[in-house]
Coordinates of C-alpha atoms and ligand atoms in Angstrom, one line a residue:
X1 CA 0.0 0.0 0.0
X2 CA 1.0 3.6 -0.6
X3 CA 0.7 6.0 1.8
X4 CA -0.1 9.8 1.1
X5 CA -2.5 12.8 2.3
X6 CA -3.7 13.7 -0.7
X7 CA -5.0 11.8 -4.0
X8 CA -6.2 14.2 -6.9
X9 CA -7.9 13.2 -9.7
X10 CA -7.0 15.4 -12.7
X11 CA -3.9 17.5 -13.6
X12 CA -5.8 20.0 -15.3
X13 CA -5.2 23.5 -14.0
X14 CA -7.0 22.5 -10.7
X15 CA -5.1 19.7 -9.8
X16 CA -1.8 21.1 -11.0
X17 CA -2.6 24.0 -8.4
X18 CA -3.6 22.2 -5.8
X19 CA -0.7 19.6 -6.0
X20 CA 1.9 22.5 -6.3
X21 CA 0.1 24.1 -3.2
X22 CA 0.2 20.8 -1.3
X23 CA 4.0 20.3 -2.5
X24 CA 4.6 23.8 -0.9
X25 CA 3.4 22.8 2.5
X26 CA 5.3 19.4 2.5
X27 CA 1.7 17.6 2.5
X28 CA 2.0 14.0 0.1
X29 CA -0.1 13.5 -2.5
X30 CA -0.6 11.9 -5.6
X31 CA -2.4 12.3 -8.6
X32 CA -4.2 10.4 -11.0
X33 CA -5.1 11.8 -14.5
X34 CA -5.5 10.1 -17.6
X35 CA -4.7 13.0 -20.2
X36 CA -8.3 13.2 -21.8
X37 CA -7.5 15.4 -25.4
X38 CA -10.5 17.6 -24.6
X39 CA -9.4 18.7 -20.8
X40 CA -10.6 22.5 -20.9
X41 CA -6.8 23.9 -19.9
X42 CA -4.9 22.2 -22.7
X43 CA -7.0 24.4 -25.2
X44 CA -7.2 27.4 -22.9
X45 CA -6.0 30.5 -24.7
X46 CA -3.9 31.5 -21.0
X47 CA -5.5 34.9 -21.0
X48 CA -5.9 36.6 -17.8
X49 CA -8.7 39.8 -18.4
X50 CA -9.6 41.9 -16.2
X51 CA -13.0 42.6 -17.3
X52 CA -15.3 40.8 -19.4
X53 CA -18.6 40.4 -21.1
X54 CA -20.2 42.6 -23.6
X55 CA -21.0 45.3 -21.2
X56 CA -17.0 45.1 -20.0
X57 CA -17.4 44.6 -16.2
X58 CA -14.7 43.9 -13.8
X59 CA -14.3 40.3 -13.1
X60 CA -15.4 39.3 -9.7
X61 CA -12.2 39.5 -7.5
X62 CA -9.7 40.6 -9.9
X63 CA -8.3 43.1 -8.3
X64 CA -7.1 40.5 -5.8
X65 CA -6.5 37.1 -8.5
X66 CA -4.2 39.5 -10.6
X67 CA -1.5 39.9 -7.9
X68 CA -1.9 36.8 -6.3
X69 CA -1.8 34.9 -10.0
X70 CA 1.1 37.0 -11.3
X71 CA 3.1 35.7 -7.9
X72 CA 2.0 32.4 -8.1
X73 CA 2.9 31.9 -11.9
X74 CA 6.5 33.1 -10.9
X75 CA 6.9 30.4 -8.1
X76 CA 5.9 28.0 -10.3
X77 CA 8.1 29.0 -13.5
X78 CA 11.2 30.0 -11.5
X79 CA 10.7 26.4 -9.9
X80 CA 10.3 24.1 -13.3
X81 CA 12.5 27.1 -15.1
X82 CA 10.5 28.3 -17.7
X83 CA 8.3 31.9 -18.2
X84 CA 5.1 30.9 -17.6
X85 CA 3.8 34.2 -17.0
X86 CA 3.5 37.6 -19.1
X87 CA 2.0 41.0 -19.4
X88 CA 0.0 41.9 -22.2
X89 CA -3.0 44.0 -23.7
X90 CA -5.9 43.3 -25.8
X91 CA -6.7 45.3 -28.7
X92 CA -10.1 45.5 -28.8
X93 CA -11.3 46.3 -32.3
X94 CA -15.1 47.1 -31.9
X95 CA -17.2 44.7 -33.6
X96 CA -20.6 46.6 -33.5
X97 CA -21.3 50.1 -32.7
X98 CA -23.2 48.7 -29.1
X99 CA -19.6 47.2 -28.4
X100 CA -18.1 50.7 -29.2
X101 CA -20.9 52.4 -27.0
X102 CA -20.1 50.1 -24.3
X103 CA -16.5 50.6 -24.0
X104 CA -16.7 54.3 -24.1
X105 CA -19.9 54.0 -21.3
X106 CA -17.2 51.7 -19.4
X107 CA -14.4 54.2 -20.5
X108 CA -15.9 57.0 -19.2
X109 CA -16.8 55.6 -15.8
X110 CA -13.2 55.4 -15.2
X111 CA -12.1 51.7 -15.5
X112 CA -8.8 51.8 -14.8
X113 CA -7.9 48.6 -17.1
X114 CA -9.3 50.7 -20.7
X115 CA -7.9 52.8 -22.4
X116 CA -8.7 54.4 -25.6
X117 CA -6.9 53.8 -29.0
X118 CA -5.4 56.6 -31.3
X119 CA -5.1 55.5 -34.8
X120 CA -1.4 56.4 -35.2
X121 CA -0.6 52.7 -34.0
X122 CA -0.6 51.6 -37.7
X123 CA -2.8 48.3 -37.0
X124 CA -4.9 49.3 -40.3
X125 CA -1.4 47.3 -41.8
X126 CA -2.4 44.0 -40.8
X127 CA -6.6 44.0 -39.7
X128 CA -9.5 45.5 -41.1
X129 CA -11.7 47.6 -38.9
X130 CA -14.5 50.5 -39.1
X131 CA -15.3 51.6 -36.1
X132 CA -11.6 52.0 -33.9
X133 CA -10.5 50.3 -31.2
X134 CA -9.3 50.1 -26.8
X135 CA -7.2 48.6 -24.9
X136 CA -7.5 46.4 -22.3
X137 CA -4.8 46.4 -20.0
X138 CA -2.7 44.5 -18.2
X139 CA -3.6 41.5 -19.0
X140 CA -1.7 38.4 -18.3
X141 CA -1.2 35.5 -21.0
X142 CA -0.4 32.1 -18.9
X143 CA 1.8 29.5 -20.9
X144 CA -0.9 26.9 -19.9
X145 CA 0.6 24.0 -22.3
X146 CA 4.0 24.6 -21.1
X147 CA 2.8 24.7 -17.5
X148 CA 1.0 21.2 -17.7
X149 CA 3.9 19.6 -19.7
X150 CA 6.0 20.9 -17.3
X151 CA 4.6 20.0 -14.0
X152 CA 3.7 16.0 -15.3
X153 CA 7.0 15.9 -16.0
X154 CA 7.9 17.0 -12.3
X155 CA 5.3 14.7 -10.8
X156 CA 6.3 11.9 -13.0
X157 CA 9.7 11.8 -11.7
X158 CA 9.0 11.7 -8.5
X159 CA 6.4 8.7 -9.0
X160 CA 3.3 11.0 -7.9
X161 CA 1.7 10.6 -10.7
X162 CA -0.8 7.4 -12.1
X163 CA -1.7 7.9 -15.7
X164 CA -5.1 6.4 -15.9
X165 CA -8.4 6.6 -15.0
X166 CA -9.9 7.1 -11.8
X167 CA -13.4 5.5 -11.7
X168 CA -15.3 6.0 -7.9
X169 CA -16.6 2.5 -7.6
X170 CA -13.3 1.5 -6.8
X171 CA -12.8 4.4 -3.8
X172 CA -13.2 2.7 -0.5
X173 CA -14.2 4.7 2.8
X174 CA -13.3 4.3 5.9
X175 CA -13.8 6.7 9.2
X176 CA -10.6 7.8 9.5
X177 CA -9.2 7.5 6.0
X178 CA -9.6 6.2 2.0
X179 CA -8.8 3.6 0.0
X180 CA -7.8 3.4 -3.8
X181 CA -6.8 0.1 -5.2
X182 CA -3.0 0.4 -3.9
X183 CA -3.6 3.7 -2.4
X184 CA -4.2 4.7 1.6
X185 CA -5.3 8.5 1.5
X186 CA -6.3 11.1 4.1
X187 CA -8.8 13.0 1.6
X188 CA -9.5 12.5 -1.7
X189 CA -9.8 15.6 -4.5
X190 CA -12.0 15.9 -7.5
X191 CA -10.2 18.3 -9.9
X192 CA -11.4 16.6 -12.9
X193 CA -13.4 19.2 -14.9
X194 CA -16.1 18.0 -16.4
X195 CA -16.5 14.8 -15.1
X196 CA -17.5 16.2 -11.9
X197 CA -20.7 16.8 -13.2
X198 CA -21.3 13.2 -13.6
X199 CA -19.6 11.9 -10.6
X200 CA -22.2 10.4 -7.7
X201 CA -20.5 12.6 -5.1
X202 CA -20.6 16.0 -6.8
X203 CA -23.6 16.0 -9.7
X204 CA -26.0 17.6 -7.8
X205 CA -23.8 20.9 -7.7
X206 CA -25.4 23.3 -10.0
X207 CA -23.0 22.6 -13.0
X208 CA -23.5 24.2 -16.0
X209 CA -21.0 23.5 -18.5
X210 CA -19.8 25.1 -22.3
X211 CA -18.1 24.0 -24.7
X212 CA -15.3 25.7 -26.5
X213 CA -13.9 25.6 -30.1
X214 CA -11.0 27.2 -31.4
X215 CA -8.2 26.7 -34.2
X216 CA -4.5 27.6 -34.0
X217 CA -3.4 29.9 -36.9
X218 CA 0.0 30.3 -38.5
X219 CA 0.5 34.1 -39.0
X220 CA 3.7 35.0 -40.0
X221 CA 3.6 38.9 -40.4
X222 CA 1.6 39.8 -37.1
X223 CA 3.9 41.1 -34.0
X224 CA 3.8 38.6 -31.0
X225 CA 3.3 39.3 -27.9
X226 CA -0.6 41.6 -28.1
X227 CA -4.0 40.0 -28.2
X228 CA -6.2 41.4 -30.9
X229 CA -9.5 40.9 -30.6
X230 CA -12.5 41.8 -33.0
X231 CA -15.6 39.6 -31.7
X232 CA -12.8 36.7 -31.2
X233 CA -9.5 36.8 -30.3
X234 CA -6.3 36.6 -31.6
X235 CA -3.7 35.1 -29.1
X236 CA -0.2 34.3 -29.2
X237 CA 0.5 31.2 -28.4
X238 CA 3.9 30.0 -30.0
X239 CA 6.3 31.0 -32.9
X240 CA 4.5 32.7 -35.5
X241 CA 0.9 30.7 -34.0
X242 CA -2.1 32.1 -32.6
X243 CA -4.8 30.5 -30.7
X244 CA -7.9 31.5 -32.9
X245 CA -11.1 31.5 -30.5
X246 CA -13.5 30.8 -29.1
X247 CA -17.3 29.9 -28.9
X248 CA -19.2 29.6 -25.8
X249 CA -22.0 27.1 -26.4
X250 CA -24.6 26.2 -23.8
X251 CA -25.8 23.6 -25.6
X252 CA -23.6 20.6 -27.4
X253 CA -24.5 17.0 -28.2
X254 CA -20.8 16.4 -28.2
X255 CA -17.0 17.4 -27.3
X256 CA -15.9 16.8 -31.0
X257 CA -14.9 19.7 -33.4
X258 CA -17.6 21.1 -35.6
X259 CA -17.7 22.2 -39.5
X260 CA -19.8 25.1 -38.4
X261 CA -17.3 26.7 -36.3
X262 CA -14.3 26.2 -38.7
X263 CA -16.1 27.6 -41.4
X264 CA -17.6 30.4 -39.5
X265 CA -14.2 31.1 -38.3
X266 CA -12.5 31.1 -41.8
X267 CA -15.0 33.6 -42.8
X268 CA -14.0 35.8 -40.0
X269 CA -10.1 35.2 -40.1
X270 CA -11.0 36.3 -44.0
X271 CA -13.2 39.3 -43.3
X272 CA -10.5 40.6 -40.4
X273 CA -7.0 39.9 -41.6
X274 CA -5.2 42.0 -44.2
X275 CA -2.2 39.2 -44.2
X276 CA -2.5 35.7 -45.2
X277 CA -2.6 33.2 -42.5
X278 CA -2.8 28.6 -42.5
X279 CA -4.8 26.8 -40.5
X280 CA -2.6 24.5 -38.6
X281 CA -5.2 22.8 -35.9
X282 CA -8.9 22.7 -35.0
X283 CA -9.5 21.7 -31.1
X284 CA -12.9 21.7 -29.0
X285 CA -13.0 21.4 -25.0
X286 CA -15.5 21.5 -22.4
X287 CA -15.2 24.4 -20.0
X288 CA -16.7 23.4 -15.8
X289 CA -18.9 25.9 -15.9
X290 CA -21.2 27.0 -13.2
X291 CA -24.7 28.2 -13.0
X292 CA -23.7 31.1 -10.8
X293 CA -20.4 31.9 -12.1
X294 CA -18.5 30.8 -8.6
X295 CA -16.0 28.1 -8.3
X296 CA -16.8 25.0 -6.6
X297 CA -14.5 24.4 -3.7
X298 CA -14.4 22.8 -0.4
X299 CA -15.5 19.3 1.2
X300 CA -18.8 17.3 1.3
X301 CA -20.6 17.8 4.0
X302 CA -21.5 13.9 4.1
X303 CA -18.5 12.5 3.2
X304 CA -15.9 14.9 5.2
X305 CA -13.2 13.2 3.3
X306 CA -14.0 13.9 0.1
X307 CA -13.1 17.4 -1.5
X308 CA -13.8 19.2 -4.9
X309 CA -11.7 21.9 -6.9
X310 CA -14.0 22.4 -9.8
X311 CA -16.1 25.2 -11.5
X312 CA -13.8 27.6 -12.7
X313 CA -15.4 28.0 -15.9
X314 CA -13.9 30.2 -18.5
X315 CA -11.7 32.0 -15.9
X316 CA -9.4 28.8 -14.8
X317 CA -6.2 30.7 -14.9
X318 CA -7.1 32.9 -12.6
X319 CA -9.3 31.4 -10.1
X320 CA -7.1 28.1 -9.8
X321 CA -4.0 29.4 -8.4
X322 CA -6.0 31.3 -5.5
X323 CA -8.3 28.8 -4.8
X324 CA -6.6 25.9 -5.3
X325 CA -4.1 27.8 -2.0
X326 CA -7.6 28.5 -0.3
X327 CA -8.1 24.4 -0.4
X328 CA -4.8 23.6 0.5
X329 CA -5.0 25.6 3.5
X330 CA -7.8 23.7 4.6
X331 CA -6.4 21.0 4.4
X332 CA -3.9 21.8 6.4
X333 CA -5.9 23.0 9.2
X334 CA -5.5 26.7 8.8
X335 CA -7.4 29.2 6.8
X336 CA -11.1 29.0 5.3
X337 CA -12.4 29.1 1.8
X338 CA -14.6 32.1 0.5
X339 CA -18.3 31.8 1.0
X340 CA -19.2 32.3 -2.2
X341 CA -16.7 29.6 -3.6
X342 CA -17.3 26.7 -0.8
X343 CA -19.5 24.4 -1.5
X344 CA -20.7 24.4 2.3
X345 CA -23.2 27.0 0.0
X346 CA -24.9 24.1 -1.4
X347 CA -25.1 21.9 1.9
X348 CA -28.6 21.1 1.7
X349 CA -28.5 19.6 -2.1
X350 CA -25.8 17.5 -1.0
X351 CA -27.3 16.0 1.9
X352 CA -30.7 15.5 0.5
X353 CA -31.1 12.2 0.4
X354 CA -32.0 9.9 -2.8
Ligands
FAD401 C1 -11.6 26.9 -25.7 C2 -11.3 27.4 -24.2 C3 -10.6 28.5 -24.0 C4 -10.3 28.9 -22.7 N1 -9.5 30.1 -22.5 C5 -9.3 30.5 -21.2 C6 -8.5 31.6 -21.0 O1 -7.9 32.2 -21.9 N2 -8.3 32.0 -19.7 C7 -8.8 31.3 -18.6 O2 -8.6 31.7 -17.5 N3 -9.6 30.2 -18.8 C8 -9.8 29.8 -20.1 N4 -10.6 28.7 -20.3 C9 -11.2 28.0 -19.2 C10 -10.1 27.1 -18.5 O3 -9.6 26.2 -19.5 C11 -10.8 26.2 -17.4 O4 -11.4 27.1 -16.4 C12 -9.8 25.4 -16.7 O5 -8.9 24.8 -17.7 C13 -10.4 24.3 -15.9 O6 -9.4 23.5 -15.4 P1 -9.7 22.1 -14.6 O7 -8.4 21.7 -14.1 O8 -10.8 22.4 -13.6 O9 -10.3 21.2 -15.7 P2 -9.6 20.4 -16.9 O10 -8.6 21.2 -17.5 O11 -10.7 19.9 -17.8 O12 -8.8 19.2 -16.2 C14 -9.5 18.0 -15.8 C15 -8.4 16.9 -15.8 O13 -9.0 15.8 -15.2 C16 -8.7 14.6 -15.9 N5 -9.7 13.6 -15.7 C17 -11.1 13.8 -15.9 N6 -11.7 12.7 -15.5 C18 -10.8 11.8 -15.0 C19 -10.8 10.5 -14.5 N7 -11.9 9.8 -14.4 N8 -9.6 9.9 -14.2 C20 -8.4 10.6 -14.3 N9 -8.4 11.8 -14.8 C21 -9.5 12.4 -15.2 C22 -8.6 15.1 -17.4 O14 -7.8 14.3 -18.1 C23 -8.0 16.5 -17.2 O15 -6.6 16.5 -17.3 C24 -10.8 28.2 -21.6 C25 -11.6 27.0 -21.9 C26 -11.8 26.6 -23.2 C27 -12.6 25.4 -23.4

């Protein structure tokens, strides 16, 4: 038998924080993933924005998630010695005139991350646009596949990590710890995205998830390093590539790739770029979204044992750094999770019995 505190199940962005977090505290753990191709942070574009929507609000907490993740990234990267972390802006080229409206409605109620666009910056080179552009800033663009690649590597090595997949008939409880086939735990963790929903200890949380397509771009004559955005978004993401992206669908049949969106994309990558461009991949994820926007974090109030890190919707690089800490604390006996992100808020679904 093994022996550890901790066992996570998925080494998305979650579990990644949370094992990192636990790492830092000298608490065991190990983690079990099993690489699914459409886990929402492979395909996540890494951009950290302070303010979102069409009507350009401040994301909820931001003002504390873009210190704390800008820190946190920095730990990590100086650890596995890699950049993981960088400023940037987005050029917002307004799509419509009501996104023009809002911006300058935003703009003018002093948001200190827009600022308005002068048309000296010579962008009319490489995009077409009517109606001008802002800029969001800072931003902060997260080298999520890096990050992942990284930290499996790091967990590999040191014989943490089981590549397969977890499946919950096979969890064994006992009062004062877990079993896993080979594996004695204190606690167990579901970070496992989208297959929380589905999972007999956490479906009754108010899930609501949406999937995600995008398509990675070679552009050769754009500058790196700037996120243009007209509707979509343009992101750097390596060498001469950018992450094209994304949709946000409510409803989906399936995690697949769809001719719709490629085709709807082409005629947008057509209608906005001056300079020619390859399409070099097509990708589609499922983001954990929530009904109410909040992360889903904390222990069941049944089963004191069993923990979730889940529901960080499209906002992952921000929220799981921060929360995933918040959890680890907890486990550790010191510190509390937010109210509005522990899922002691949902108590009585989750002790309603069948
Ligand atoms: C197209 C797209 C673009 C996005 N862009 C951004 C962005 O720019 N900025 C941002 O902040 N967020 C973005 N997001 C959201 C972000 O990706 C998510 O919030 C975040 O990745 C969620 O991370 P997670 O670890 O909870 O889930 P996941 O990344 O889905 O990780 C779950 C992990 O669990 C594993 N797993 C699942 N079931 C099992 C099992 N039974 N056994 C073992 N392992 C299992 C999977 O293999 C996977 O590795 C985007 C999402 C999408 C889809």
């Amino acid at each position: 038998m093994e022996e550890t505190e901790v066992l996570v199940v998925g080494q998305g962005l979650a579990g990644t924080w949370l094992s990192w977090w636990l790492e830092q505290e000298g608490i065991s753990y190990r983690v079990i993933d099993n690489a699914d191709p459409s886990g929402a942070s492979r395909h996540a574009a890494g951009l950290i924005n302070p303010v979102t929507g069409r009507r350009l609000v401040t994301t909820w907490m931001i003002d504390e998630l873009m210190p704390f993740s800008w820190k946190a990234y920095q730990s990590m990267g100086s650890f596995l010695q890699s950049e993981l972390i960088t400023g940037t802006s987005v050029i917002d080229f307004f799509p419509t005139v009501q996104m023009l409206q809002a911006f300058q409605k935003r703009y003018a109620e002093d948001s200190p991350y827009l600022h308005s666009g002068n048309d000296t910056a010579g962008y009319d080179h490489w995009f077409r646009y009517d109606l001008g552009w802002g800029a969001i800033s800072p931003c902060y663009l997260v080298q999520t596949e890096k990050l992942l690649t990284l930290w499996r590597n790091h967990i590999r090595v040191k014989g943490y990590l089981k590549e397969e997949s977890f499946d919950t008939g096979g969890l064994v409880q006992h009062k004062a710890d877990l079993e896993y086939h080979d594996i004695h735990a204190r606690y167990i963790v579901f970070s496992d995205g989208k297959a929380s929903a589905a999972n007999t200890f956490f479906e009754r949380l108010p899930f609501a998830l949406n999937k995600g397509e995008g398509l990675l771009v070679e552009i050769k004559d754009i500058p790196p390093g700037t996120v243009f955005k007209k509707g979509m978004s343009l992101v750097p993401w390596k060498e001469n590539i950018f992450w094209v992206g994304s949709s946000y669908q409510w409803e989906f049949s399936n995690d697949q790739v769809s001719e719709t969106f490629r085709l709807f994309t082409e005629n947008w990558l057509k209608s906005f770029l001056r300079v020619p461009y390859r399409i070099t991949d097509h990708f589609a994820a499922v983001r954990p979204a929530t009904l109410e926007r909040r992360p889903f974090v904390g222990f069941h109030p049944k089963f004191p044992r069993v923990g979730i890190l889940n529901g960080m919707g499209s906002k992952g690089c921000s929220l799981a750094p921060y929360f995933a800490r918040e959890l680890a604390q907890r486990i550790i006996g010191s510190g509390t999770i937010d109210p509005l992100a522990d899922i002691n808020r949902f108590e009585r679904i989750l002790m309603k019995k069948d």
